[in-house]
Coordinates of C-alpha atoms and ligand atoms in Angstrom, one line a residue:
X1 CA 82.5 182.8 -63.3
X2 CA 81.2 179.9 -61.3
X3 CA 81.4 176.4 -62.8
X4 CA 78.3 174.2 -63.0
X5 CA 79.6 172.0 -60.2
X6 CA 80.4 174.9 -58.0
X7 CA 77.0 176.3 -58.6
X8 CA 75.4 173.0 -57.6
X9 CA 77.5 173.0 -54.4
X10 CA 76.4 176.6 -53.7
X11 CA 72.7 175.7 -54.4
X12 CA 72.9 172.7 -52.0
X13 CA 74.3 174.9 -49.2
X14 CA 71.8 177.6 -49.9
X15 CA 68.9 175.1 -49.7
X16 CA 70.4 173.8 -46.4
X17 CA 70.9 170.3 -48.0
X18 CA 73.7 167.9 -47.4
X19 CA 76.9 167.4 -49.2
X20 CA 77.9 163.8 -49.7
X21 CA 81.4 162.3 -50.2
X22 CA 81.0 161.9 -54.0
X23 CA 79.7 165.5 -54.5
X24 CA 82.1 168.1 -55.8
X25 CA 83.2 170.5 -53.1
X26 CA 85.6 173.4 -52.9
X27 CA 89.1 172.6 -51.6
X28 CA 88.6 174.9 -48.6
X29 CA 85.4 173.1 -47.5
X30 CA 87.2 169.8 -47.7
X31 CA 90.2 171.1 -45.8
X32 CA 88.0 172.7 -43.1
X33 CA 86.1 169.5 -42.5
X34 CA 89.3 167.3 -42.4
X35 CA 90.7 169.8 -39.9
X36 CA 87.6 169.8 -37.6
X37 CA 86.7 166.1 -37.9
X38 CA 90.2 164.8 -37.4
X39 CA 90.7 167.1 -34.3
X40 CA 87.4 165.9 -33.0
X41 CA 88.4 162.3 -33.5
X42 CA 91.8 162.8 -31.8
X43 CA 89.9 164.5 -28.9
X44 CA 87.8 161.4 -28.4
X45 CA 90.9 159.1 -28.4
X46 CA 93.1 161.3 -26.2
X47 CA 89.9 162.0 -24.1
X48 CA 89.9 158.3 -23.0
X49 CA 93.0 159.0 -20.8
X50 CA 91.8 161.2 -17.9
X51 CA 89.0 158.7 -17.2
X52 CA 91.0 155.6 -18.1
X53 CA 93.1 156.7 -15.1
X54 CA 90.3 155.7 -12.7
X55 CA 89.1 152.4 -14.2
X56 CA 91.2 150.2 -11.9
X57 CA 90.4 152.4 -8.9
X58 CA 86.6 153.0 -9.3
X59 CA 84.9 152.8 -5.9
X60 CA 82.6 149.8 -6.7
X61 CA 82.1 147.1 -9.3
X62 CA 79.0 149.0 -10.6
X63 CA 81.0 152.2 -11.0
X64 CA 83.8 150.4 -12.7
X65 CA 81.5 148.8 -15.2
X66 CA 79.9 152.1 -16.1
X67 CA 83.2 153.9 -16.4
X68 CA 84.6 151.1 -18.6
X69 CA 81.6 151.4 -20.9
X70 CA 81.9 155.2 -21.1
X71 CA 85.6 155.1 -22.0
X72 CA 84.8 152.4 -24.6
X73 CA 82.1 154.6 -26.1
X74 CA 84.7 157.4 -26.5
X75 CA 86.9 154.9 -28.5
X76 CA 83.9 154.2 -30.6
X77 CA 83.3 157.9 -31.2
X78 CA 86.9 158.3 -32.3
X79 CA 86.5 155.5 -34.8
X80 CA 83.2 156.9 -36.3
X81 CA 84.9 160.2 -36.7
X82 CA 88.1 158.9 -38.3
X83 CA 85.8 157.1 -40.8
X84 CA 83.9 160.3 -41.5
X85 CA 87.3 162.1 -42.1
X86 CA 88.4 159.2 -44.4
X87 CA 85.5 159.9 -46.7
X88 CA 87.2 163.2 -47.5
X89 CA 90.3 161.5 -48.8
X90 CA 92.6 161.6 -45.8
X91 CA 93.9 158.2 -44.4
X92 CA 93.7 157.0 -40.9
X93 CA 97.4 156.3 -40.9
X94 CA 98.2 159.9 -41.8
X95 CA 95.9 161.3 -39.1
X96 CA 97.5 158.9 -36.5
X97 CA 101.0 159.9 -37.6
X98 CA 100.1 163.6 -37.2
X99 CA 98.7 163.0 -33.7
X100 CA 101.6 161.0 -32.4
X101 CA 104.1 163.4 -33.9
X102 CA 102.4 166.2 -31.9
X103 CA 101.4 168.0 -35.0
X104 CA 97.6 167.6 -34.7
X105 CA 95.3 169.5 -32.4
X106 CA 92.9 167.9 -30.0
X107 CA 90.6 169.6 -27.4
X108 CA 92.5 171.6 -24.8
X109 CA 90.4 170.0 -22.1
X110 CA 92.2 166.7 -22.1
X111 CA 95.4 168.3 -21.1
X112 CA 94.3 168.6 -17.5
X113 CA 94.9 165.9 -14.9
X114 CA 92.2 163.8 -13.1
X115 CA 93.6 163.3 -9.6
X116 CA 90.4 162.4 -7.7
X117 CA 87.3 160.2 -8.2
X118 CA 85.2 163.4 -8.2
X119 CA 86.9 164.2 -11.5
X120 CA 84.9 161.4 -13.1
X121 CA 81.8 163.3 -12.0
X122 CA 83.1 166.7 -13.3
X123 CA 84.3 165.3 -16.6
X124 CA 80.8 163.7 -17.3
X125 CA 78.9 166.8 -16.1
X126 CA 81.0 169.6 -17.4
X127 CA 83.1 168.1 -20.2
X128 CA 80.4 165.9 -21.8
X129 CA 77.9 168.6 -21.0
X130 CA 80.0 171.1 -23.0
X131 CA 80.5 168.5 -25.8
X132 CA 76.8 168.0 -26.1
X133 CA 76.1 171.7 -26.2
X134 CA 78.6 172.1 -29.0
X135 CA 77.7 168.9 -30.9
X136 CA 73.9 169.0 -31.0
X137 CA 74.0 171.8 -33.6
X138 CA 76.7 169.8 -35.5
X139 CA 74.1 167.0 -36.1
X140 CA 72.8 169.5 -38.8
X141 CA 76.3 170.1 -40.3
X142 CA 76.1 170.2 -44.1
X143 CA 78.6 167.3 -44.6
X144 CA 76.4 164.2 -44.4
X145 CA 78.9 161.7 -42.8
X146 CA 79.8 164.2 -40.1
X147 CA 76.2 165.1 -39.2
X148 CA 75.1 161.5 -39.1
X149 CA 78.0 160.5 -36.9
X150 CA 77.1 163.4 -34.6
X151 CA 73.5 162.0 -34.1
X152 CA 74.8 158.7 -32.6
X153 CA 77.5 160.4 -30.7
X154 CA 75.2 162.9 -29.0
X155 CA 72.8 160.1 -27.9
X156 CA 75.7 158.5 -26.0
X157 CA 77.1 161.8 -24.7
X158 CA 73.8 162.6 -23.0
X159 CA 74.0 159.4 -21.1
X160 CA 77.7 160.3 -20.2
X161 CA 76.6 163.7 -18.9
X162 CA 73.9 162.2 -16.7
X163 CA 76.3 159.6 -15.2
X164 CA 78.8 162.4 -14.3
X165 CA 76.0 164.5 -12.7
X166 CA 74.9 161.4 -10.7
X167 CA 78.5 160.8 -9.4
X168 CA 78.6 164.4 -8.2
X169 CA 75.2 164.2 -6.7
X170 CA 76.1 161.2 -4.7
X171 CA 79.3 162.8 -3.5
X172 CA 77.4 166.0 -2.6
X173 CA 75.0 163.9 -0.5
X174 CA 78.0 162.3 1.2
X175 CA 80.4 163.2 4.0
X176 CA 82.0 166.7 4.3
X177 CA 85.2 165.3 2.8
X178 CA 83.3 164.0 -0.2
X179 CA 81.5 167.3 -0.7
X180 CA 84.8 169.1 -0.6
X181 CA 86.3 166.7 -3.1
X182 CA 83.3 167.3 -5.5
X183 CA 83.6 171.1 -5.1
X184 CA 87.3 171.1 -5.6
X185 CA 86.9 169.1 -8.8
X186 CA 84.2 171.5 -10.2
X187 CA 86.6 174.4 -9.3
X188 CA 89.3 172.8 -11.4
X189 CA 87.2 171.8 -14.5
X190 CA 84.8 174.7 -14.8
X191 CA 87.0 177.2 -16.6
X192 CA 88.7 174.7 -18.9
X193 CA 85.2 173.4 -19.9
X194 CA 84.3 176.9 -20.9
X195 CA 87.4 177.0 -23.1
X196 CA 86.3 174.0 -25.0
X197 CA 84.0 176.2 -27.1
X198 CA 87.1 177.9 -28.6
X199 CA 88.4 181.5 -28.6
X200 CA 86.0 184.5 -28.4
X201 CA 84.1 185.3 -31.6
X202 CA 86.3 188.3 -32.4
X203 CA 89.4 186.0 -32.2
X204 CA 88.0 183.0 -34.1
X205 CA 89.4 182.9 -37.6
X206 CA 87.5 179.9 -38.8
X207 CA 84.0 180.7 -37.6
X208 CA 82.6 183.0 -40.3
X209 CA 83.5 180.6 -43.2
X210 CA 82.4 177.5 -41.3
X211 CA 79.0 179.2 -40.5
X212 CA 78.6 180.3 -44.2
X213 CA 79.1 176.6 -45.1
X214 CA 76.6 175.4 -42.5
X215 CA 79.2 173.4 -40.7
X216 CA 79.0 175.5 -37.5
X217 CA 75.5 176.8 -36.7
X218 CA 76.3 179.0 -33.8
X219 CA 79.3 181.0 -32.8
X220 CA 81.7 180.0 -30.0
X221 CA 80.5 182.6 -27.6
X222 CA 76.8 181.9 -28.3
X223 CA 77.3 178.2 -27.4
X224 CA 79.4 179.1 -24.4
X225 CA 76.7 181.4 -23.1
X226 CA 74.0 178.7 -23.7
X227 CA 76.1 176.2 -21.8
X228 CA 76.5 178.5 -18.7
X229 CA 72.7 179.0 -18.8
X230 CA 72.2 175.2 -18.6
X231 CA 74.7 174.8 -15.8
X232 CA 73.4 177.3 -13.3
X233 CA 70.2 175.4 -12.4
X234 CA 72.0 172.1 -12.4
X235 CA 74.7 173.4 -10.0
X236 CA 71.8 174.5 -7.7
X237 CA 70.4 171.0 -7.7
X238 CA 73.9 169.6 -6.9
X239 CA 74.6 172.2 -4.3
X240 CA 78.0 173.1 -5.9
X241 CA 79.2 176.6 -6.5
X242 CA 80.4 177.6 -10.0
X243 CA 83.8 179.2 -9.4
X244 CA 83.0 182.5 -11.0
X245 CA 82.3 185.4 -8.6
X246 CA 81.1 187.6 -11.5
X247 CA 78.5 185.1 -12.6
X248 CA 75.1 186.8 -12.4
X249 CA 71.8 187.0 -14.2
X250 CA 71.4 190.0 -16.5
X251 CA 67.8 190.8 -16.8
X252 CA 68.2 193.1 -19.8
X253 CA 70.3 190.6 -21.8
X254 CA 68.2 187.7 -20.7
X255 CA 71.4 185.8 -20.1
X256 CA 74.2 185.4 -17.5
X257 CA 77.1 187.8 -17.2
X258 CA 80.3 186.0 -16.6
X259 CA 83.9 186.7 -15.5
X260 CA 86.8 186.9 -17.9
X261 CA 88.2 183.6 -19.2
X262 CA 92.0 183.2 -19.0
X263 CA 92.9 183.1 -22.7
X264 CA 96.6 183.1 -21.9
X265 CA 96.2 179.8 -20.3
X266 CA 94.1 178.5 -23.3
X267 CA 96.9 179.6 -25.7
X268 CA 99.5 178.0 -23.5
X269 CA 97.6 174.7 -23.6
X270 CA 97.2 174.9 -27.4
X271 CA 100.9 175.5 -27.7
X272 CA 101.5 172.2 -25.9
X273 CA 102.4 173.7 -22.6
X274 CA 99.3 172.6 -20.5
X275 CA 99.6 170.6 -17.3
X276 CA 99.3 167.2 -19.0
X277 CA 100.1 167.7 -22.7
X278 CA 103.4 165.8 -22.7
X279 CA 102.0 163.0 -20.6
X280 CA 98.9 162.5 -22.9
X281 CA 101.0 162.4 -26.1
X282 CA 103.6 160.1 -24.6
X283 CA 100.8 157.7 -23.5
X284 CA 99.3 157.8 -27.0
X285 CA 102.7 157.1 -28.6
X286 CA 103.4 154.2 -26.2
X287 CA 100.0 152.7 -27.0
X288 CA 100.6 153.0 -30.7
X289 CA 104.0 151.2 -30.4
X290 CA 102.6 148.5 -28.2
X291 CA 99.9 147.9 -30.8
X292 CA 102.5 147.5 -33.6
X293 CA 102.4 143.7 -33.5
X294 CA 98.6 143.6 -33.7
X295 CA 98.6 145.8 -36.8
X296 CA 101.3 143.6 -38.3
X297 CA 99.4 140.4 -37.5
X298 CA 96.2 141.8 -38.9
X299 CA 97.9 142.8 -42.1
X300 CA 99.6 139.4 -42.5
X301 CA 96.2 137.7 -41.9
X302 CA 94.4 139.9 -44.4
X303 CA 97.2 139.2 -47.0
X304 CA 96.8 135.4 -46.5
X305 CA 93.0 135.7 -46.8
X306 CA 93.4 137.6 -50.1
X307 CA 95.7 134.9 -51.5
X308 CA 93.1 132.3 -50.5
X309 CA 90.3 134.2 -52.1
X310 CA 92.2 134.3 -55.4
X311 CA 93.2 130.6 -55.3
Ligands
LIG401 N1 91.1 173.0 -27.9 O1 88.6 179.6 -35.4 P1 88.3 178.7 -34.2 C1 84.8 165.3 -26.8 C2 91.6 175.9 -32.2 S1 84.4 166.9 -26.9 C3 92.0 173.0 -28.9 O2 87.2 179.1 -33.3 P2 86.8 176.4 -35.1 C4 83.9 164.4 -26.0 C5 90.9 175.6 -33.5 O3 91.0 174.2 -33.9 C6 85.9 167.8 -27.6 N2 92.0 173.8 -30.0 O4 88.2 177.2 -34.7 C7 84.5 163.7 -24.9 C8 91.7 176.5 -34.4 O5 92.9 176.0 -34.7 P3 93.4 175.5 -36.2 C9 86.0 167.7 -29.0 C10 91.0 174.6 -30.1 O6 87.2 175.1 -35.6 C11 84.1 164.0 -23.6 C12 92.0 177.7 -33.5 O7 91.9 177.2 -32.2 N3 85.0 168.4 -29.7 O8 85.9 164.9 -27.2 C13 90.0 174.7 -29.2 O9 85.9 177.2 -36.0 C14 84.6 163.4 -22.5 C15 91.0 178.9 -33.8 O10 89.6 178.5 -33.3 C16 85.1 168.9 -31.0 O11 86.2 168.9 -31.5 C17 90.0 173.9 -28.1 N4 89.1 173.9 -27.1 O12 86.1 176.2 -33.7 C18 85.5 162.7 -25.0 C19 83.9 169.6 -31.5 N5 89.1 175.7 -29.6 O13 92.6 174.2 -36.5 C20 86.0 162.1 -23.9 C21 84.0 169.9 -33.0 C22 89.6 176.2 -30.7 O14 93.0 176.6 -37.1 C23 85.6 162.5 -22.6 N6 84.8 171.1 -33.2 N7 90.7 175.6 -31.1 O15 94.8 175.1 -36.1 C24 84.3 172.3 -33.2 O16 83.1 172.5 -32.9 C25 85.2 173.5 -33.5 O17 86.3 173.0 -34.1 C26 85.6 174.4 -32.2 C27 86.6 175.4 -32.7 C28 84.4 175.0 -31.7 C29 86.3 173.5 -31.2

């Protein structure tokens, strides 16, 4: 038998309405959201590092200002998302502890290095591009605070995607060495960007339940397919080659056929053995330790203010 509150939850989901923090929800729904939103928040925070790498070396003041603003936006996205997760009863301290202990997931994509300036272009074009493709449907996620955070985040991501495209366009209109640097960067980021959508549908244990709860609206493979369809005409405008010799239009399917993704590499990265996993986590740990005095000072100040308020 279904309790009255559970029936109300089921009715809200069936009507494609929103669940809010004070509503009753099944444990599994709460856990799934905490899992997805905290991973998403950690991705934004760790995701500052590959681009942070170029802030001091951007090729002009204008590029530096744009990059600084973009990385700052990512910090903001992380903070909205931690707040959304907190409405489900998990604390920010716990999420942070899990991240720095290496126990929390964050997107595989941020475990790749960014050795050239062209990587700032590829990250914007491919990584933010994939993020938008995945996140636009999440604006309609059934959990209110998550869906609303996604609306703001997607607006900023679409600007990020365009600035990346523009960096690559400028390089592709440049010298042969600049064009080569842009193509090399696209070669390195293309496949990892496709892996951002998660494992193939028949190996995605969470998809069915997340779709039944209106958290996810499309499957991992459907979104990946949609992303590739968006990239092909943009790659033509840029003049870059997408590094997949098997990529071709399939008239019958009305979609692109593509080559096999290296899922062994994906699982290695998820297991902590990607090219930059150790470095990313160490940087995060160092930053956390370096911020200890700020947290202590803020807590001491808040305690003093509280005493004053009572007096
Ligand atoms: N990396 O059953 P599924 C950004 C895990 S964008 C690492 O299919 P689900 C913007 C998955 O968690 C990046 N782990 O799982 C930016 C699960 O493990 P678990 C962040 C992955 O949840 C741009 C297991 O594999 N975006 O940050 C990945 O239904 C530039 C089985 O997978 C989001 O997080 C992966 N790629 O679908 C920032 C979007 N894929 O938890 C800076 C929100 C799968 O059971 C610079 N998240 N796993 O231990 C989602 O849409 C979903 O969680 C998916 C995975 C689609 C990622």
